[in-house]
Short mmCIF file of C-alpha atoms in Angstrom, two decimals:
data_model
loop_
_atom_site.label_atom_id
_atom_site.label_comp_id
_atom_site.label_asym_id
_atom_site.label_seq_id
_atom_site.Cartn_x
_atom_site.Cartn_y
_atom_site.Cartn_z
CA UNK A 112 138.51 92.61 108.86
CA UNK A 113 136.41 92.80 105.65
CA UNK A 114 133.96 90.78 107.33
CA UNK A 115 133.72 93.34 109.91
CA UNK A 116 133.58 96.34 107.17
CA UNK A 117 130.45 94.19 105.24
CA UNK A 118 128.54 94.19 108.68
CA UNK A 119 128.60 97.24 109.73
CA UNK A 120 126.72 98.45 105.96
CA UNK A 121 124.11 97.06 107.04
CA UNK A 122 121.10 98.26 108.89
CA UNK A 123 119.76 97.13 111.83
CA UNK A 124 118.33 94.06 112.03
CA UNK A 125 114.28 93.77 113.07
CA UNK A 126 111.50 91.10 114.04
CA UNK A 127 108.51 91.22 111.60
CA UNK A 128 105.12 90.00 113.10
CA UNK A 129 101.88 89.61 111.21
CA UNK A 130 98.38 89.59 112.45
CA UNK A 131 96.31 88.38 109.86
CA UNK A 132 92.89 88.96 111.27
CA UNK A 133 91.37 91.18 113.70
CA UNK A 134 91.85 89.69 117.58
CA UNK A 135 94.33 87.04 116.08
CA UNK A 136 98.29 86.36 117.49
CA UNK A 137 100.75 88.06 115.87
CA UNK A 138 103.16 85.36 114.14
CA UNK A 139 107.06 85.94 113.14
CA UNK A 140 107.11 85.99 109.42
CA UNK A 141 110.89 86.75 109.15
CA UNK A 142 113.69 89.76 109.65
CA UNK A 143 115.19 92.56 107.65
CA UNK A 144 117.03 95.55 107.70
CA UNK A 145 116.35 99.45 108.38
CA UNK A 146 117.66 102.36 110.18
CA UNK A 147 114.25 103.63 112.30
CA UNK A 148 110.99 102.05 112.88
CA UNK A 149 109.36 103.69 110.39
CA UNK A 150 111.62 102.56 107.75
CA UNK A 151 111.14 98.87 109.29
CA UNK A 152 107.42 99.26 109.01
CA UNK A 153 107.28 100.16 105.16
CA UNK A 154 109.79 97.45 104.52
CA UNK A 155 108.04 94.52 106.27
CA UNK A 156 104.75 95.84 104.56
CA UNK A 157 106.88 96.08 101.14
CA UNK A 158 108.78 92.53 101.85
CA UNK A 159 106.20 90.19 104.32
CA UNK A 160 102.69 91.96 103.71
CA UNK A 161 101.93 92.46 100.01
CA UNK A 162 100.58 88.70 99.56
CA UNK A 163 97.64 87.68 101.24
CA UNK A 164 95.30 88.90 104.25
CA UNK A 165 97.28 91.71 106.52
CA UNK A 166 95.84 93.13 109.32
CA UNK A 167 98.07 94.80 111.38
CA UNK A 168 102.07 94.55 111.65
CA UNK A 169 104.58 94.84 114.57
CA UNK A 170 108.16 95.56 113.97
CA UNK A 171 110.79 94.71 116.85
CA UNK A 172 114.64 95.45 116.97
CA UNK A 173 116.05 91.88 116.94
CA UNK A 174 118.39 93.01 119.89
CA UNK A 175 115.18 93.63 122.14
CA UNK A 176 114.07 89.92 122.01
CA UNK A 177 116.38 87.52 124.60
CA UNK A 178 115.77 84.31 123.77
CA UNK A 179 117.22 80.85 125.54
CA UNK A 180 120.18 78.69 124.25
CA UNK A 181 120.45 75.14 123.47
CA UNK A 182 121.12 74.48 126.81
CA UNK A 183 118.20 75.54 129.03
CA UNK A 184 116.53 72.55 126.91
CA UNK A 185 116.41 70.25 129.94
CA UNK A 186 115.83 72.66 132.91
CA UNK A 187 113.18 75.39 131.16
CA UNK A 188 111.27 72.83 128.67
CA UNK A 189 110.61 69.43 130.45
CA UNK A 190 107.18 69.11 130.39
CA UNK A 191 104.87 67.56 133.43
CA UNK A 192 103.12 65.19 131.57
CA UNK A 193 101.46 63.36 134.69
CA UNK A 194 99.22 66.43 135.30
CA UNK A 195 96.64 66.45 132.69
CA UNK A 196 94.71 69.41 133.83
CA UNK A 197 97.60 71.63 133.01
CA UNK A 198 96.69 71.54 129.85
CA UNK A 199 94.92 74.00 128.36
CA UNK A 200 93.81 70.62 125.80
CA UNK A 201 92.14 69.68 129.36
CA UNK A 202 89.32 71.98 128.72
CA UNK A 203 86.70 72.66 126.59
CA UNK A 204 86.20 76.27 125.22
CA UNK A 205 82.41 77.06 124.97
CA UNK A 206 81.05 77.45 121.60
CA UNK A 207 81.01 80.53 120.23
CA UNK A 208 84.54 81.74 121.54
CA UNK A 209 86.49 82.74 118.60
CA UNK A 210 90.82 83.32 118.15
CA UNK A 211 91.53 81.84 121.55
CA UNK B 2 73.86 117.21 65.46
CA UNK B 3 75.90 119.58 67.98
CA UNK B 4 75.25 116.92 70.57
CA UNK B 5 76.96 114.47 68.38
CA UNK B 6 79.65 116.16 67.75
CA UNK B 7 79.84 117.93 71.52
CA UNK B 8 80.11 114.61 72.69
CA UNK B 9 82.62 113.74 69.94
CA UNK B 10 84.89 116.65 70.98
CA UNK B 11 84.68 115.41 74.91
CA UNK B 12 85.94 112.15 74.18
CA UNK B 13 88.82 112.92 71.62
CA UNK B 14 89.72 115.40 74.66
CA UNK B 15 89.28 112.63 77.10
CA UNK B 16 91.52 110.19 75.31
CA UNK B 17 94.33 112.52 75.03
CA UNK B 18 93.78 113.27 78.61
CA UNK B 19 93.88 109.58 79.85
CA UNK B 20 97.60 109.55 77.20
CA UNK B 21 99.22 112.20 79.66
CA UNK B 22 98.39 110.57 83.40
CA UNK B 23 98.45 107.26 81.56
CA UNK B 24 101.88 107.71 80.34
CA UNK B 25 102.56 109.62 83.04
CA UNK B 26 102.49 106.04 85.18
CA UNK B 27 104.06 104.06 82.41
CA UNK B 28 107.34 105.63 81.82
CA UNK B 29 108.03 106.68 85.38
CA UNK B 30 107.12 102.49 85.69
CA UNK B 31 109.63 101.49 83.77
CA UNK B 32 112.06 103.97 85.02
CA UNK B 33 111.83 102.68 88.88
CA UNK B 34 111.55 98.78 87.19
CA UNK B 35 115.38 99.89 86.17
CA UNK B 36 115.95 99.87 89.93
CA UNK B 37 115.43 95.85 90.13
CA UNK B 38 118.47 94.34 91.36
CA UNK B 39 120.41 97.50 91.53
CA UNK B 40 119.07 99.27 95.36
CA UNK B 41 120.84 99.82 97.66
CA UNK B 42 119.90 97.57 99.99
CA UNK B 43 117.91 94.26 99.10
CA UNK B 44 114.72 96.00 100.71
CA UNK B 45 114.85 99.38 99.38
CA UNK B 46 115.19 96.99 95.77
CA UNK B 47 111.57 95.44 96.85
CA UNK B 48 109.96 98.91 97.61
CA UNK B 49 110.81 100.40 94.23
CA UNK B 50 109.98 97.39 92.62
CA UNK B 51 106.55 97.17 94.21
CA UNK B 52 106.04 101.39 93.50
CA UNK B 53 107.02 100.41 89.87
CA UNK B 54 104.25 97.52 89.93
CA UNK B 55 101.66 100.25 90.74
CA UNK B 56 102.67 102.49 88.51
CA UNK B 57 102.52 100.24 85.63
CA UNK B 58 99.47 98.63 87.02
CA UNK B 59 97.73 102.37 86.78
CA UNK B 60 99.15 102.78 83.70
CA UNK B 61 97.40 99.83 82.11
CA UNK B 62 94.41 100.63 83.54
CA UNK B 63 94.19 104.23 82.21
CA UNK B 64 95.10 103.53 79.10
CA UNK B 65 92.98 100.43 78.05
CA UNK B 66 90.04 103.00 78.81
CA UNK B 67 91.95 105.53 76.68
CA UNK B 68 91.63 102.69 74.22
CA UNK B 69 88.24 102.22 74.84
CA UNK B 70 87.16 106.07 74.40
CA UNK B 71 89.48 105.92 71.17
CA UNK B 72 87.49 103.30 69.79
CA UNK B 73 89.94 102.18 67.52
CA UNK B 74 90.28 98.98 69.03
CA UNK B 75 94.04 99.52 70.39
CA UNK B 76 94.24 97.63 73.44
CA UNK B 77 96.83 99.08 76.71
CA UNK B 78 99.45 97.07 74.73
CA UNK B 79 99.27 98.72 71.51
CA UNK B 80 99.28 102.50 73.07
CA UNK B 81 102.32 101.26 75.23
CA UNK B 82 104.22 99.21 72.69
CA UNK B 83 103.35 100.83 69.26
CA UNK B 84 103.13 104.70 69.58
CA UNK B 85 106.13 106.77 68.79
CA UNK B 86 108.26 109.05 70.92
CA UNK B 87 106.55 112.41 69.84
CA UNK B 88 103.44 110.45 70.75
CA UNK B 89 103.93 109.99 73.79
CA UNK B 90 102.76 112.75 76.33
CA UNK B 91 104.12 112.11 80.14
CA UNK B 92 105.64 114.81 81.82
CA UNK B 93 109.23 115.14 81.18
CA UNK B 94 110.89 114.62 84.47
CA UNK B 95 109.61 111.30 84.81
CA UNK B 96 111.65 110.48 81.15
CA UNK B 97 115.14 111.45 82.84
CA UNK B 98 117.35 108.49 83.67
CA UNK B 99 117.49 107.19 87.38
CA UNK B 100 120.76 109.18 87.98
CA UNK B 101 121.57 108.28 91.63
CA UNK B 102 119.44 107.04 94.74
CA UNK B 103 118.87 110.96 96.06
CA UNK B 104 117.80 111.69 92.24
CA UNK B 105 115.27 108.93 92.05
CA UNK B 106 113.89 109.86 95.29
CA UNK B 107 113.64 113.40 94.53
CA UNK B 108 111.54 112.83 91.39
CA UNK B 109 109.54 110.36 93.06
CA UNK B 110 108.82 112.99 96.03
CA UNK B 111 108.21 115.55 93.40
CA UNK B 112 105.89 113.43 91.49
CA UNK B 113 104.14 111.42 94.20
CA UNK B 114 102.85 114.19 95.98
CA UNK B 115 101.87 115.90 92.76
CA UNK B 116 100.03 112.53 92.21
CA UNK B 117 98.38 112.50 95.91
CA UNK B 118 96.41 115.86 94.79
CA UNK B 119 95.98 115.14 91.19
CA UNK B 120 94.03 111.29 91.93
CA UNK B 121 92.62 112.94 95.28
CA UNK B 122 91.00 115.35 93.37
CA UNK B 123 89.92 112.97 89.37
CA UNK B 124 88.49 110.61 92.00
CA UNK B 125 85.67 113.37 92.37
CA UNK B 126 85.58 113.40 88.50
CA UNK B 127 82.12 113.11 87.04
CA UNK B 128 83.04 110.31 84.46
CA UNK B 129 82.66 107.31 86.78
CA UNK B 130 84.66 105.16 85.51
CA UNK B 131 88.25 107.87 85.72
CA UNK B 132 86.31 108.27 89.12
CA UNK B 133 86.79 104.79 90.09
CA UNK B 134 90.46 104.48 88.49
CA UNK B 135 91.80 107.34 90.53
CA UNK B 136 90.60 106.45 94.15
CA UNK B 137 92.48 102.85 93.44
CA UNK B 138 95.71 105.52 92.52
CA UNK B 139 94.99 107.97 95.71
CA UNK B 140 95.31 104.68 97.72
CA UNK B 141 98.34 103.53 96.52
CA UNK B 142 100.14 107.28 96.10
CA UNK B 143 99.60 107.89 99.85
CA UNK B 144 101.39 104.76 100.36
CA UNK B 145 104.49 106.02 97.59
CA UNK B 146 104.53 109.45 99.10
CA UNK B 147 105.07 107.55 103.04
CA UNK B 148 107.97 105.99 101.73
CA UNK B 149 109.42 109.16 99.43
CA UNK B 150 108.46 110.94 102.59
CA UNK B 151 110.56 109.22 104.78
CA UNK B 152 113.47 108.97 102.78
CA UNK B 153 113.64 112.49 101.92
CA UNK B 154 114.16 113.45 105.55
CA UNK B 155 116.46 111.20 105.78
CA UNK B 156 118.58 111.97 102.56
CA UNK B 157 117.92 115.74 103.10
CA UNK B 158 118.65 115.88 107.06
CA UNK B 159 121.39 112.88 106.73
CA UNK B 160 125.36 113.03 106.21
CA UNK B 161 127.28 115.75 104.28
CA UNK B 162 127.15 113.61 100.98
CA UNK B 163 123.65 112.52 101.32
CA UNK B 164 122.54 116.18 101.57
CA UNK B 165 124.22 117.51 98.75
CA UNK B 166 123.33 114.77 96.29
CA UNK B 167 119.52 115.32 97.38
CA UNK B 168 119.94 118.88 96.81
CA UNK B 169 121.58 118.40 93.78
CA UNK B 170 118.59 116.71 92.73
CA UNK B 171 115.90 119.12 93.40
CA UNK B 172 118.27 121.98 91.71
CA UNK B 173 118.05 119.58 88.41
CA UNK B 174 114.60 118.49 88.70
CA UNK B 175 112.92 122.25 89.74
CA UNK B 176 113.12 123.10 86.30
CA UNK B 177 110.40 120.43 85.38
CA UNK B 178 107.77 120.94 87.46
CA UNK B 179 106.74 124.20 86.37
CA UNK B 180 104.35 122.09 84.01
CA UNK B 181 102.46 119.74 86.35
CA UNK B 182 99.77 122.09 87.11
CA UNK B 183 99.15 123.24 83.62
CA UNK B 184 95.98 122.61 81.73
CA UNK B 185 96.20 122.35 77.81
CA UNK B 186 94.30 124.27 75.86
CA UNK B 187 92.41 121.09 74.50
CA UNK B 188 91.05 119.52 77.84
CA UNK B 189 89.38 122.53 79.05
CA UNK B 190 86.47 120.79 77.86
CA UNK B 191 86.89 118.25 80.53
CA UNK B 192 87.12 120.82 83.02
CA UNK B 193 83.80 122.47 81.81
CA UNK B 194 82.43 119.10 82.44
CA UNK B 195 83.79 118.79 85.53
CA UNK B 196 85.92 115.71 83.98
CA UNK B 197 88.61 116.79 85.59
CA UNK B 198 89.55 119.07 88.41
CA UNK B 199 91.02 122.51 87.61
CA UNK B 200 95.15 122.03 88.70
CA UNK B 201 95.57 125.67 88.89
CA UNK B 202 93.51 125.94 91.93
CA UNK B 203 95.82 122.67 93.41
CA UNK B 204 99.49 124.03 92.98
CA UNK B 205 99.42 126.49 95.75
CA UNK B 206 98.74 123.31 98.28
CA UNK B 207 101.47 121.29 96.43
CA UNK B 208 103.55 124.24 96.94
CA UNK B 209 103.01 124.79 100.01
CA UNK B 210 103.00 120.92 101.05
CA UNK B 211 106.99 120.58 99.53
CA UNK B 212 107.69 123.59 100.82
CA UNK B 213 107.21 122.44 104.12
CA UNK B 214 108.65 119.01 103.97
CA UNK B 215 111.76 120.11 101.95
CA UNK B 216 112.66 122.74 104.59
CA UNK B 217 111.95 120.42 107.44
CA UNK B 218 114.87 118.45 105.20
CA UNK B 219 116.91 121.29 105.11
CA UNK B 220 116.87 121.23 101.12
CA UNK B 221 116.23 124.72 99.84
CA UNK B 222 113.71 125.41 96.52
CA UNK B 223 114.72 127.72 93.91
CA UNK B 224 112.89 131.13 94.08
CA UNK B 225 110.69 130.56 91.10
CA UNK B 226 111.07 134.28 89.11
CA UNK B 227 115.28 132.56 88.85
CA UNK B 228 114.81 130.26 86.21
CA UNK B 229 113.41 128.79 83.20
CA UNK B 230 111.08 125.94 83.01
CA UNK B 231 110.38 123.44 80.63
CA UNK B 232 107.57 122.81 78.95
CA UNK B 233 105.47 120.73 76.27
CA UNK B 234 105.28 117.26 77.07
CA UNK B 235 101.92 116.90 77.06
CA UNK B 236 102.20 118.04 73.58
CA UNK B 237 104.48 115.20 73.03
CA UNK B 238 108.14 117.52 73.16
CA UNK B 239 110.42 115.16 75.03
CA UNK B 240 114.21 115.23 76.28
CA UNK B 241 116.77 112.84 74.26
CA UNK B 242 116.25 110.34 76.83
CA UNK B 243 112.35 109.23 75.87
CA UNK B 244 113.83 107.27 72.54
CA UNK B 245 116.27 105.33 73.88
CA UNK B 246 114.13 104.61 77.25
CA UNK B 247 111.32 103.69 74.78
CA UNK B 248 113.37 101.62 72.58
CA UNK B 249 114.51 99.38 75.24
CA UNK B 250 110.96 98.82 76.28
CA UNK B 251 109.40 98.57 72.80
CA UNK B 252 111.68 95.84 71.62
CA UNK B 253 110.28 92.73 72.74
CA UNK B 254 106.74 93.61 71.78
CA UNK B 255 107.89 95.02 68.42
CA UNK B 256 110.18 91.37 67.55
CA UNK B 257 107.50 90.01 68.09
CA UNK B 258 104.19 91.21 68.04
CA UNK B 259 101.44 89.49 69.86
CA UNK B 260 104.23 87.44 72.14
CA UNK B 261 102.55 86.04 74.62
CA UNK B 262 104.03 84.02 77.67
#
């Protein structure tokens, strides 16, 4: 029951995502706690975006995101390998195309 | 002659300026650095650290100039490590000790938006290089006054306890801000020269600014003609608390001067 107690401190977890440059993907950098979005906001700009090049942040409550299990391995991930041209590898991007 | 010694006046003026908002940055600095490992939640511990890395970033810039004005050849270190208590000239509510979480936030509301007009307005200043000093402050205070902001809402229009420890605070701390806005008789030279901005003409806004976020809080301000505010730090009269906060930061460089590592 302690445990329990120690959890429920906390604040809610989030998702921190960086975009580092203008038109780029926004990457996970990591999680941490807060009680509103703001809140989240200020802390992944006080925890994740103090070092280096930051140009814009997104902030997702961590029970938003669904994500698979160890099991769907098989069914959602085997790749078809035999079809080349379902690669996006398979093409060439024309010069001059920039943060595809 | 009177040139000479005009311009002699404006810098002696300047450097004891450049002490007060210098200072100013330092000890409330070292105050929030007391925070590290101690918030109440390992994030909250970053944020204050960070604010306290401004703060004593400012400070050493502001004071290496006031070193440079002085020409006396003290460097940022020796004004922060070697002057005395009575020598120091920050305003006194940044000097009190951390009491709790609501307290810390209410000085840091109190001061940061105080700071917000105060570098808004010095980056206009005339001397370019205060000029230049104060717009790197105004961008980082608008950040520190976002996350007091925030967190005096939330104190303020929070639980039971949370209210009355954040009101608590402001009762305490109202006494020390009737000296923000005050200019000392000898910088009015640097107002004349448009040095720096005339305050007097600020605290309405400032007023008016708190006014509005405390009551959106629900944290009342004491009616003003009610009590009695301190005064004189930036003639260097401090509480008890400057000596011992100064002695635990003076140590190391005083053991051992010119430590480097």
């Amino acid at each position: 029951m302690e445990n329990q107690d120690f959890f429920d401190s906390q604040l809610e977890l989030w998702e921190v995502f960086l975009q580092q440059e203008q038109g780029g993907p926004h990457t996970h950098a990591g999680s941490l706690h807060a009680s509103d979005a703001e809140m989240a906001l200020q802390n992944a700009r006080d925890v994740y975006a103090r070092r280096g090049p930051v140009f814009n942040i997104w902030v997702v409550p961590s029970v938003m995101i669904t994500s698979t299990t160890p099991d769907d391995k098989g069914p959602f991930f085997d790749p078809a390998d035999s079809k080349i041209y379902r690669h996006p590898q398979f093409y060439k991007v024309p010069k001059g195309v920039r943060n595809v | 002659m009177s040139e000479v010694h005009h311009n002699r006046s404006v810098n002696n003026s300047l450097f004891d300026y450049l002490l007060c908002i210098g200072d100013d940055l330092l000890i409330l600095g070292h105050r929030l650095s007391e925070w590290c490992g101690h918030g109440p939640i390992l994030e909250e511990d970053i944020a204050l650290t960070n604010i306290a890395l401004d703060c004593i970033g400012g400070a050493s810039a502001l004071l290496q100039f006031a070193g440079q004005i002085e020409c006396k050849g003290r460097t940022e270190d020796d004004l922060a490590f070697f002057r005395e208590a009575v020598e120091f000239k920050n305003l006194q509510m940044l000097e009190l000790p951390n009491g709790d979480f609501a307290f810390t936030i209410a000085r840091q509301f109190l001061f940061d938006t105080f700071g917000y007009f105060l570098y808004g307005e010095l980056s206009k200043s005339t001397n370019k290089e205060l000029a230049s000093i104060a717009s790197k402050l105004y961008k980082e205070v608008v950040y520190h006054q976002r996350h007091s902001i925030e967190w005096v809402y939330r104190l303020g229009d929070g639980t039971h306890e949370s209210h009355s420890r954040l009101q608590a605070a402001f009762d305490e701390l109202w006494m020390y801000t009737g000296e923000l806005f005050s200019v000392e008789e000898n910088h009015l030279i640097l107002l004349e020269e448009k040095i720096i901005p005339d305050l007097t003409k600020v605290k309405p806004q400032w007023h008016e600014r708190i006014s509005e976020i405390l009551s959106n809080a629900t944290i009342a301000i004491m009616p003003e003609e009610d009590l009695y505010f301190s005064r004189g730090s930036r003639k260097g009269l401090h509480t008890e608390y400057l000596g011992h906060l100064l002695s635990e930061m003076q140590i190391l460089a005083r053991s051992f001067p010119g430590a480097k590592w």
